[in-house]
Short mmCIF file of C-alpha atoms in Angstrom, two decimals:
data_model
loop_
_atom_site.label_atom_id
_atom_site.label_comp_id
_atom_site.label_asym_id
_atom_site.label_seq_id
_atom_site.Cartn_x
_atom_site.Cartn_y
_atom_site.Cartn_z
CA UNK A 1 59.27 -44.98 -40.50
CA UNK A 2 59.89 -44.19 -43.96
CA UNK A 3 62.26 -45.73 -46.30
CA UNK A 4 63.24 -44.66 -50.42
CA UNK A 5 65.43 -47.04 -52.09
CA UNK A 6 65.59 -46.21 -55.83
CA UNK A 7 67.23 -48.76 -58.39
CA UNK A 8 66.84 -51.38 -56.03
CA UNK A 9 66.23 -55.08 -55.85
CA UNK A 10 64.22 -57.49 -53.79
CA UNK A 11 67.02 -58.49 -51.79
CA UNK A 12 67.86 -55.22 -50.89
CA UNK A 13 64.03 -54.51 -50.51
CA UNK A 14 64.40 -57.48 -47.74
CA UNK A 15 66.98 -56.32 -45.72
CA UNK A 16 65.84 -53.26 -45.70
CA UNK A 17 62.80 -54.98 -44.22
CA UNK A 18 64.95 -56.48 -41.41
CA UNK A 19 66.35 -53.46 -40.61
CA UNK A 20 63.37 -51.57 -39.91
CA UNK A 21 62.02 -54.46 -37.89
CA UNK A 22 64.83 -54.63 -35.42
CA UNK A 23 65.01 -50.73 -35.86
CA UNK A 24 61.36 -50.68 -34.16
CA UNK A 25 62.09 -53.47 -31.41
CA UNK A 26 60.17 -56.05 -33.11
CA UNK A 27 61.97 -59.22 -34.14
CA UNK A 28 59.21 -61.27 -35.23
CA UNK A 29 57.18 -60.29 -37.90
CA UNK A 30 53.54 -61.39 -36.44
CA UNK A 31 51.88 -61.21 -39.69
CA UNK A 32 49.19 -63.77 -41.28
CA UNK A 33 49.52 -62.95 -44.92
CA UNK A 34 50.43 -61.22 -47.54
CA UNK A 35 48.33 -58.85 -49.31
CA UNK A 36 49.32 -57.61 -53.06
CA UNK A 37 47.28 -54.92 -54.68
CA UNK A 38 47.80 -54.61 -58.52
CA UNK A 39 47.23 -50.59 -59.29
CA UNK A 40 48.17 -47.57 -60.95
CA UNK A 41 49.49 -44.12 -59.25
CA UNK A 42 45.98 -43.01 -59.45
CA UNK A 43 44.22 -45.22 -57.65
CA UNK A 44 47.15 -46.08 -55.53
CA UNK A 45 46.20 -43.71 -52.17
CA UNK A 46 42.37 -44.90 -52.01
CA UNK A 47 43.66 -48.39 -52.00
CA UNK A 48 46.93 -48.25 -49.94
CA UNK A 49 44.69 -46.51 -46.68
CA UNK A 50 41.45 -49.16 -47.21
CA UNK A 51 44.50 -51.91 -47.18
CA UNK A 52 46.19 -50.37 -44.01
CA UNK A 53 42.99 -49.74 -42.04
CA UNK A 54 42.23 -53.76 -42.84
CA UNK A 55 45.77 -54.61 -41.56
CA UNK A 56 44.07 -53.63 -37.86
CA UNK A 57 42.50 -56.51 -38.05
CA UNK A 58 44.58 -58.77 -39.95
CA UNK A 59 48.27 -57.58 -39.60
CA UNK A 60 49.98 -58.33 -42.75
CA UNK A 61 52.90 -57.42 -45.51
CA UNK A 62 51.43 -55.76 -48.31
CA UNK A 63 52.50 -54.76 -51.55
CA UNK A 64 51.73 -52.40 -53.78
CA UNK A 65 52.23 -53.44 -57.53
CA UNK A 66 52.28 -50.09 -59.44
CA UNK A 67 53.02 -50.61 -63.33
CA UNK A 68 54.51 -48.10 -65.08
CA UNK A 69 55.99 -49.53 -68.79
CA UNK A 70 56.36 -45.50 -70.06
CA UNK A 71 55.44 -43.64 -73.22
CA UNK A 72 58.51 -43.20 -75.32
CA UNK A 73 59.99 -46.33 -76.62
CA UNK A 74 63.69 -45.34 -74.49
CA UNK A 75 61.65 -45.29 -71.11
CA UNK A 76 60.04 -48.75 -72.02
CA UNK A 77 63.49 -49.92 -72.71
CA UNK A 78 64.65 -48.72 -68.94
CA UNK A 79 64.03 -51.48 -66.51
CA UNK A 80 64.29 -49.65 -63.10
CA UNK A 81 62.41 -50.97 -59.42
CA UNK A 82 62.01 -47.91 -57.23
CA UNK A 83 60.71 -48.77 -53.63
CA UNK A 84 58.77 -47.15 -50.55
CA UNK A 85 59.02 -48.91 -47.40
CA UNK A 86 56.48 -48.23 -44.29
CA UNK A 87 56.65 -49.50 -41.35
CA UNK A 88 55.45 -48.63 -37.79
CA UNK A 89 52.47 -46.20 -37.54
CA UNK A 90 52.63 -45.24 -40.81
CA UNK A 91 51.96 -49.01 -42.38
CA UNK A 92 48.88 -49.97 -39.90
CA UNK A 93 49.12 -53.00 -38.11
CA UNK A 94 52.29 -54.76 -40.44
CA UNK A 95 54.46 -53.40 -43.50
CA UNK A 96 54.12 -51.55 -46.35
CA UNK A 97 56.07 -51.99 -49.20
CA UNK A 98 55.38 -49.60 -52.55
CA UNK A 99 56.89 -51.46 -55.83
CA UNK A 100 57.06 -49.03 -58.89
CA UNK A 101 58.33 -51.33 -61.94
CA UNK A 102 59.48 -48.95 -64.97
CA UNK A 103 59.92 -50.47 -68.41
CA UNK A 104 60.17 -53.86 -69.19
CA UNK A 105 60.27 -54.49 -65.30
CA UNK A 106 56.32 -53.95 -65.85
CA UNK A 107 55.73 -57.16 -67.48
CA UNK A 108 57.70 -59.51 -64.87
CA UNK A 109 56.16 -58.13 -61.78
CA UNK A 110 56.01 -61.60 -60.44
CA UNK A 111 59.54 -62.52 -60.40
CA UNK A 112 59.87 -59.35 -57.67
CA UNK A 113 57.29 -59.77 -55.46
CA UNK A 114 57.96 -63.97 -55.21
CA UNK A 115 60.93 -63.30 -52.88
CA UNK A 116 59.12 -60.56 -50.87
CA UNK A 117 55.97 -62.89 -50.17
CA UNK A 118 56.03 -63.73 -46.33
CA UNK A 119 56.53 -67.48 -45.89
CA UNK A 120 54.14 -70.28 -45.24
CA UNK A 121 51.42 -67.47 -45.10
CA UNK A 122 48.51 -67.47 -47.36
CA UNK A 123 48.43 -64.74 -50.32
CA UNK A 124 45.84 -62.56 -51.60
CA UNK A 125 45.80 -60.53 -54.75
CA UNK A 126 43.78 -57.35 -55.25
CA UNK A 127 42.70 -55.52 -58.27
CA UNK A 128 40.91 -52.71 -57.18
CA UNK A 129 40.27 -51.71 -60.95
CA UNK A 130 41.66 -52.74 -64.37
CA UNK A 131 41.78 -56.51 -63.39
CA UNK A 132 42.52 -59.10 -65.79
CA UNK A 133 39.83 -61.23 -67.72
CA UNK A 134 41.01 -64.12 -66.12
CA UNK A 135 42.78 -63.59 -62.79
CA UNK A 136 43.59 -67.04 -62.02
CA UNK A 137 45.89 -67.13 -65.16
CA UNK A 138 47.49 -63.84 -64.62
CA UNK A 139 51.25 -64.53 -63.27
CA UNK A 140 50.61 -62.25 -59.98
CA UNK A 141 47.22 -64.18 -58.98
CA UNK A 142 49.06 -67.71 -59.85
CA UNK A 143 50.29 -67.03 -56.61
CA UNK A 144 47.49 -66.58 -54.58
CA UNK A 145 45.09 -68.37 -52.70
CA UNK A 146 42.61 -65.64 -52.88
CA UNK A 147 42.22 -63.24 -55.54
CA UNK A 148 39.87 -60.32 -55.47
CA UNK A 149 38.46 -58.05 -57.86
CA UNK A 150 35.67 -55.30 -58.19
CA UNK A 151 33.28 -55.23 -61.21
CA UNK A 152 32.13 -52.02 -60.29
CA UNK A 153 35.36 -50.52 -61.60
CA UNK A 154 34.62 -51.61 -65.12
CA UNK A 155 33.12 -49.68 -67.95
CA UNK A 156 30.11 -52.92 -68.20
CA UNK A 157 29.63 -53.92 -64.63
CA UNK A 158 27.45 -56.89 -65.95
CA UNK A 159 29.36 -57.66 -68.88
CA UNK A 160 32.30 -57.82 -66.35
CA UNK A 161 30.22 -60.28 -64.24
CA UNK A 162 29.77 -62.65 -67.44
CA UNK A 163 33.43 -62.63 -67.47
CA UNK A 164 33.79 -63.48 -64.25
CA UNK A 165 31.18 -66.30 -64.58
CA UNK A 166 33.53 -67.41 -67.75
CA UNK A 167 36.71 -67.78 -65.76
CA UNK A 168 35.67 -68.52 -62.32
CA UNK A 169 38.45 -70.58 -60.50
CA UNK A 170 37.80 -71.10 -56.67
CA UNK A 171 39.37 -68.74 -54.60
CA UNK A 172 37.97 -65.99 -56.74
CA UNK A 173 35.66 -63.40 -55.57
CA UNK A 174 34.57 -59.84 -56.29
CA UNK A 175 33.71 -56.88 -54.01
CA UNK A 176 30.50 -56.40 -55.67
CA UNK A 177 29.52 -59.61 -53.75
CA UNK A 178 30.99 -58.85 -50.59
CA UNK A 179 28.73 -55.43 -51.17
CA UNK A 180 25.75 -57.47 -50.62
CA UNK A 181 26.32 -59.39 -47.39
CA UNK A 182 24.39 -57.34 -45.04
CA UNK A 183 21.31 -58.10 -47.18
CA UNK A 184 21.55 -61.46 -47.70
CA UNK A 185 21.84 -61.77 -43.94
CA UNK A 186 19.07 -59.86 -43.38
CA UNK A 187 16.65 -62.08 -45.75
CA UNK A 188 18.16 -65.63 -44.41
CA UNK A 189 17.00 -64.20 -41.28
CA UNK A 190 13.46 -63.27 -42.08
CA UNK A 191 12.81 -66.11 -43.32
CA UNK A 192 14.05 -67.86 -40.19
CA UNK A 193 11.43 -66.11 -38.23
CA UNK A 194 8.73 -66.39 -41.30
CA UNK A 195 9.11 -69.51 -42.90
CA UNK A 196 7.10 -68.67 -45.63
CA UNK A 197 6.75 -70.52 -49.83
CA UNK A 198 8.15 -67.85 -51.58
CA UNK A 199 6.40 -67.52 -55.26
CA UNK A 200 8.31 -64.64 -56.72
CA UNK A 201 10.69 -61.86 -55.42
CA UNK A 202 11.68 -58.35 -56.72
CA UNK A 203 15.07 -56.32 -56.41
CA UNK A 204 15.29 -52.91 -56.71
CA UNK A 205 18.27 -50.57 -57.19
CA UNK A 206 20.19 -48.45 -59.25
CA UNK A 207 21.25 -48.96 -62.93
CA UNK A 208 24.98 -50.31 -63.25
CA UNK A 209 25.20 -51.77 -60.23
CA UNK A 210 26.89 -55.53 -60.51
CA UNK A 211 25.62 -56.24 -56.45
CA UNK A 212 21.93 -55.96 -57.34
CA UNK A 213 22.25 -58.20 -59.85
CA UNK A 214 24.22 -60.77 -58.01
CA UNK A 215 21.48 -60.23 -55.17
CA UNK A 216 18.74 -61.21 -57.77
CA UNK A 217 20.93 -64.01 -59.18
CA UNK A 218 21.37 -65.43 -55.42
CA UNK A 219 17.74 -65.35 -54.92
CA UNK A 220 17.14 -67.30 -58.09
CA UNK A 221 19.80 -69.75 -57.38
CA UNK A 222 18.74 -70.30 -53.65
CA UNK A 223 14.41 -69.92 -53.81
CA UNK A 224 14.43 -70.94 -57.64
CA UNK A 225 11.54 -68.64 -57.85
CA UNK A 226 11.28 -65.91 -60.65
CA UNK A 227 13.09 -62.36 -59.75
CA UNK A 228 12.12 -59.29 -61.38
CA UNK A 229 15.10 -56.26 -61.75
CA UNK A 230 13.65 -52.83 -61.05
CA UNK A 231 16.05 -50.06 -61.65
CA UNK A 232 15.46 -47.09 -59.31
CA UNK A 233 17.33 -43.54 -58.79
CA UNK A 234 19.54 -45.86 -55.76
CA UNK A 235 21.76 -45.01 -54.08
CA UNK A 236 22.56 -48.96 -54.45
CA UNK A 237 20.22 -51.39 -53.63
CA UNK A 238 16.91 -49.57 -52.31
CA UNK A 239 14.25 -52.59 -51.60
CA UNK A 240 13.98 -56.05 -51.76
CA UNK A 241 10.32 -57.87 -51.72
CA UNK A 242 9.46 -61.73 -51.55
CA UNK A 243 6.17 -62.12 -52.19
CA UNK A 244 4.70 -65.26 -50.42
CA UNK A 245 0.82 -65.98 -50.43
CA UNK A 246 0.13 -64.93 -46.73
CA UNK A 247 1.76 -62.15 -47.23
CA UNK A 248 5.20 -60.14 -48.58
CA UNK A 249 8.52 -59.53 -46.74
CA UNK A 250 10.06 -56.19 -47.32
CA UNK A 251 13.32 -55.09 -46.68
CA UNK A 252 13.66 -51.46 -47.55
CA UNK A 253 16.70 -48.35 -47.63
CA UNK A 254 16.19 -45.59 -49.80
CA UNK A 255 18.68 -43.67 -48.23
CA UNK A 256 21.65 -46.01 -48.12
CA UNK A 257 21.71 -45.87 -44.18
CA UNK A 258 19.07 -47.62 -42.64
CA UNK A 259 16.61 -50.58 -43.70
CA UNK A 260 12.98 -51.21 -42.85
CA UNK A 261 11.85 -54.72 -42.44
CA UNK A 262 8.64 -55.67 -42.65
CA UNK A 263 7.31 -59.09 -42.49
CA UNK A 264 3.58 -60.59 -41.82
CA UNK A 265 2.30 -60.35 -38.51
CA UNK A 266 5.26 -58.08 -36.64
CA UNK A 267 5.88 -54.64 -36.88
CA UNK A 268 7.65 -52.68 -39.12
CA UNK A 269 11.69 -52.84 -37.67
CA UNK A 270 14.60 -50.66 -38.22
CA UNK A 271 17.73 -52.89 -39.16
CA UNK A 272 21.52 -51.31 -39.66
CA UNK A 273 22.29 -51.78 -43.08
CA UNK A 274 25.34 -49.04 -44.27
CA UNK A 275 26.90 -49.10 -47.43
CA UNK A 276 30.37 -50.33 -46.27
CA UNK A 277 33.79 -48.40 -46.84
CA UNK A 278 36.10 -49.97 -48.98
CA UNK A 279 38.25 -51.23 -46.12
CA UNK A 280 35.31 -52.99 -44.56
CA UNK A 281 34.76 -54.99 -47.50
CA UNK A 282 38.61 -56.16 -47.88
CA UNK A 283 38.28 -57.00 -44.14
CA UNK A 284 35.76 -59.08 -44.17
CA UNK A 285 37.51 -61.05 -47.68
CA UNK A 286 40.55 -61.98 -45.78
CA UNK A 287 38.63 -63.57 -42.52
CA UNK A 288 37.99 -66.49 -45.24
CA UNK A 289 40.65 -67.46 -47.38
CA UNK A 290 38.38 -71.15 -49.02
CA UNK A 291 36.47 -71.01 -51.78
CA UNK A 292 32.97 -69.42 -51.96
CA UNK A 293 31.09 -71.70 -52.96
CA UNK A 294 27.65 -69.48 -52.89
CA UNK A 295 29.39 -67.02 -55.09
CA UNK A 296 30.18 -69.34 -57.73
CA UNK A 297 26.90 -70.74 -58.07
CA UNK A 298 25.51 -67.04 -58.44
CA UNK A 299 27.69 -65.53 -60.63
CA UNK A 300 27.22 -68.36 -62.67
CA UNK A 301 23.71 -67.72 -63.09
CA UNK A 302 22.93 -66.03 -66.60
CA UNK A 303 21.85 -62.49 -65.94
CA UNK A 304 18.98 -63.07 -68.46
CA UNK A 305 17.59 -65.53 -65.58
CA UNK A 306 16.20 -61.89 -64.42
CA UNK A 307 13.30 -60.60 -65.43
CA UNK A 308 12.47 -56.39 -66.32
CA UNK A 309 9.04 -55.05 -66.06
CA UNK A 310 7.26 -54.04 -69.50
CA UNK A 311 7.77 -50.41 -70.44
CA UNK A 312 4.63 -48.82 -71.45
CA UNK A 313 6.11 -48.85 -75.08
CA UNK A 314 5.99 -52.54 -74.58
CA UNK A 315 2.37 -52.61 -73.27
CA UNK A 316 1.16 -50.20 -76.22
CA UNK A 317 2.55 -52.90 -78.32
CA UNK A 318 0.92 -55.89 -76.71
CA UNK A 319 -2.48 -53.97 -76.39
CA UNK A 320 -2.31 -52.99 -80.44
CA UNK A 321 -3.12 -55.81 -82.13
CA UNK A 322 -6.26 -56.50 -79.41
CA UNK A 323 -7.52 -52.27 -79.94
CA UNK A 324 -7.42 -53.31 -83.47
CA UNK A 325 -9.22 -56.24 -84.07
CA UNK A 326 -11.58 -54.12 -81.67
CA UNK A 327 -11.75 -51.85 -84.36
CA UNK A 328 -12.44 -54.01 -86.98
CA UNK A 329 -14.95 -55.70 -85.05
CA UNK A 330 -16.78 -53.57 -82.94
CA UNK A 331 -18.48 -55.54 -80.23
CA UNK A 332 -22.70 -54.74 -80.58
CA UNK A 333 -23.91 -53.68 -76.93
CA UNK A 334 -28.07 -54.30 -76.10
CA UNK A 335 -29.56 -52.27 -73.60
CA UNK A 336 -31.49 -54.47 -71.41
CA UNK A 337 -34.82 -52.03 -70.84
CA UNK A 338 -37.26 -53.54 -67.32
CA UNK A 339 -39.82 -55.89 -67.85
CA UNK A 340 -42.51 -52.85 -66.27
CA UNK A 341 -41.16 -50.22 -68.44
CA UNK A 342 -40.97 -52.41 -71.74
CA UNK A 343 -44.92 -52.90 -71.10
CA UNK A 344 -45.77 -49.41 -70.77
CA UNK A 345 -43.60 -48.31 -73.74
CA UNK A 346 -45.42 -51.11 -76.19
CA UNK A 347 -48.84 -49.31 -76.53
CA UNK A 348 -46.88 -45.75 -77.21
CA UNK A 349 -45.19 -47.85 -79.81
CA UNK A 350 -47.76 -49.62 -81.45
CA UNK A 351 -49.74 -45.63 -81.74
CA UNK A 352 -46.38 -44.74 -83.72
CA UNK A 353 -46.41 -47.14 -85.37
CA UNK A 354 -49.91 -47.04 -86.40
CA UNK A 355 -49.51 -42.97 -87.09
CA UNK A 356 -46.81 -43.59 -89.05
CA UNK A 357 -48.10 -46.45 -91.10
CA UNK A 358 -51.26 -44.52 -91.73
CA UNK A 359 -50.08 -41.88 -94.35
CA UNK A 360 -49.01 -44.60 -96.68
CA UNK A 361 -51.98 -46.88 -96.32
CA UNK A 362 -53.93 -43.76 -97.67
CA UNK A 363 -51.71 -43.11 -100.31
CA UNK A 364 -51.98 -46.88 -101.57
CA UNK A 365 -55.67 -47.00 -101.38
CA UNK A 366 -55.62 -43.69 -103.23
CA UNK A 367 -53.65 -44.70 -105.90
CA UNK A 368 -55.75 -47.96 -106.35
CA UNK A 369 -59.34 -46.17 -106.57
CA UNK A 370 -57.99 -43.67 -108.98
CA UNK A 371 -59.49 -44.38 -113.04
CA UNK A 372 -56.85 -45.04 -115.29
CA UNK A 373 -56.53 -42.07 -118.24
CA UNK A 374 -57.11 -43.84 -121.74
CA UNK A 375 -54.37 -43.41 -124.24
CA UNK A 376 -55.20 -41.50 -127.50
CA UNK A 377 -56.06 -42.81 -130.67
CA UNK A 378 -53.74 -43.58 -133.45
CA UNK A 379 -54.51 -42.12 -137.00
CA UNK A 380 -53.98 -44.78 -139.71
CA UNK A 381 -52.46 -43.88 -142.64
CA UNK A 382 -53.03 -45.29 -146.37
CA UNK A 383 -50.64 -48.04 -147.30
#
């Protein structure tokens, strides 16, 4: 079922609700929360199906928050609240309610979707892009319990995890995080069966990515070994390797569908890890509504705590000031000649040395046996 009400209020918006409901045959409303999602029209569709295909597993009221202030300073002065109710089939597992604030409107979006909240049920807020710096300030996630955002969205995915380390308030969490659940699951476990002293570790995985650097920052926060970032073609994370003295465990997906892990000892095994659809992720947010505790201490680690491999511009730098010096000091290299062939080379020497001496001990002798001419008289001449 499908409802318009245009120029409406929230207490129209309600009863409208109620109608529906006992329209239906349902008189209870048998939902556990309330999920708002904070969007535009353009991203509205992609975020009102992954919301309704999580409502099969947690039935709840959500509402769409779409903002639209206008462009001409006589629509921003219109304050209108258009609505689109679903309910039924059409709204998954609970309601749908579609809140499109025009003008001024825009800027209070709280003081509509207060009385529409479901009571004494927990609320979640969703940015599924554009979210604020600091959601636990903005007026629509003062309300919740949960509020979730998705630094993928943003222009700097790691600059937009710095800001989320700057105004982390518990209950907050991003989907970049939730991204990397299957691996961190996978690891804990391999290191169940493996217990192993991990020395260093390596992550691997496209450029731009916020979840592999939130995997390398959980690895460094819970090992406190060193991680190096390795950016490769992706798609998303590709490998992981923790490098242990008897030997490395390797979890590996180049293709974004299935892993290989391989550990010491035991063969190579095939594990499911999928990158997840959007609705998977917001599922598995609202089966915990506490704080995350493990995502707070990672995103507060400073992405510098990751280390990049040297270019080869780097090395060529390191290496020039040691080619150099070998330049300006060449090191002197002395053949080592056998003991046997050293012997049988010193009488060919000493005849060299004795043929080439000999010339010049003739010309010496020579020149010593030969009379010296007497010099010519002077005349002397009358004083």
């Amino acid at each position: 079922m499908k409802i318009d009400l245009m120029n409406t209020t929230s207490s129209k918006i309600n009863a409208a609700l109620m109608d529906a409901r006992r329209a239906s045959g349902s008189t209870a409303a048998g939902m556990v929360l309330t999920l708002v999602i904070v969007t535009d029209e353009g991203s509205a569709y992609d975020a009102l199906k992954a919301a309704n295909e999580a409502s099969r597993e947690h039935p709840s009221r959500i509402l769409a928050v779409i903002k639209r202030a206008g462009r001409s300073p006589r629509a921003r002065a219109e304050t209108r609240l258009d609505a689109e109710i679903l309910v039924g089939s059409d709204a998954g597992s609970g309601e749908t309610v579609i809140l499109r604030m025009h003008g001024e409107l825009a800027a209070h979006a709280q003081s509509v979707v207060l009385p529409l909240l479901l009571p004494d049920a927990p609320v979640v807020v969703w940015w599924p892009d554009n979210a604020p710096q600091h959601p636990a300030q903005d007026p629509l996630g003062a309300l919740a319990q949960r509020r979730i955002t998705d630094a993928v969205t943003a222009e700097s995915p790691v600059g937009q995890l710095a800001q989320r380390a700057a105004s982390y308030t518990p209950g907050d969490t991003d989907l970049a995080w939730t991204r990397i659940t299957g691996w961190r699951s996978m690891l804990a476990a391999a290191l169940d069966q493996h217990p192993a002293k991990i020395t260093s570790a390596v992550v691997e995985g496209e450029s731009y990515n916020p979840s592999v650097e939130l995997l390398g920052l959980w690895l460094t926060t819970r090992l406190r070994v060193p991680v190096e970032r390795v950016v490769t073609a992706g798609p998303g994370i590709t490998s992981v390797t923790l490098r242990a003295k008897g030997g490395s465990i390797t979890l590996d997906r180049p293709d974004g569908l299935m892993g290989t892990l391989a550990m010491p000892g035991a063969p190579d095994r095939q594990v499911a890890l999928k990158r997840r659809e959007t609705s998977e992720l917001i599922a598995e947010e609202l089966r915990r509504l506490d704080p995350d505790d493990i995502y707070s201490a990672a995103v507060r680690t400073p992405v510098e705590r990751l280390r990049e491999p040297a270019s080869e511009t780097e090395a060529t730098a390191e290496a020039a000031p040691v080619i150099e010096a070998a330049v300006a000091a060449p090191a002197r290299v002395t053949a080592k000649v056998p003991a046997a062939a050293a012997e049988k080379a010193a009488p060919a020497a000493k005849k060299a040395a004795a043929k080439k001496a000999a010339p010049a001990a003739k010309k010496a002798v020579a020149k010593k046996a030969a009379p010296a001419k007497k010099a010519p008289a002077r005349k002397r001449s009358g004083s």
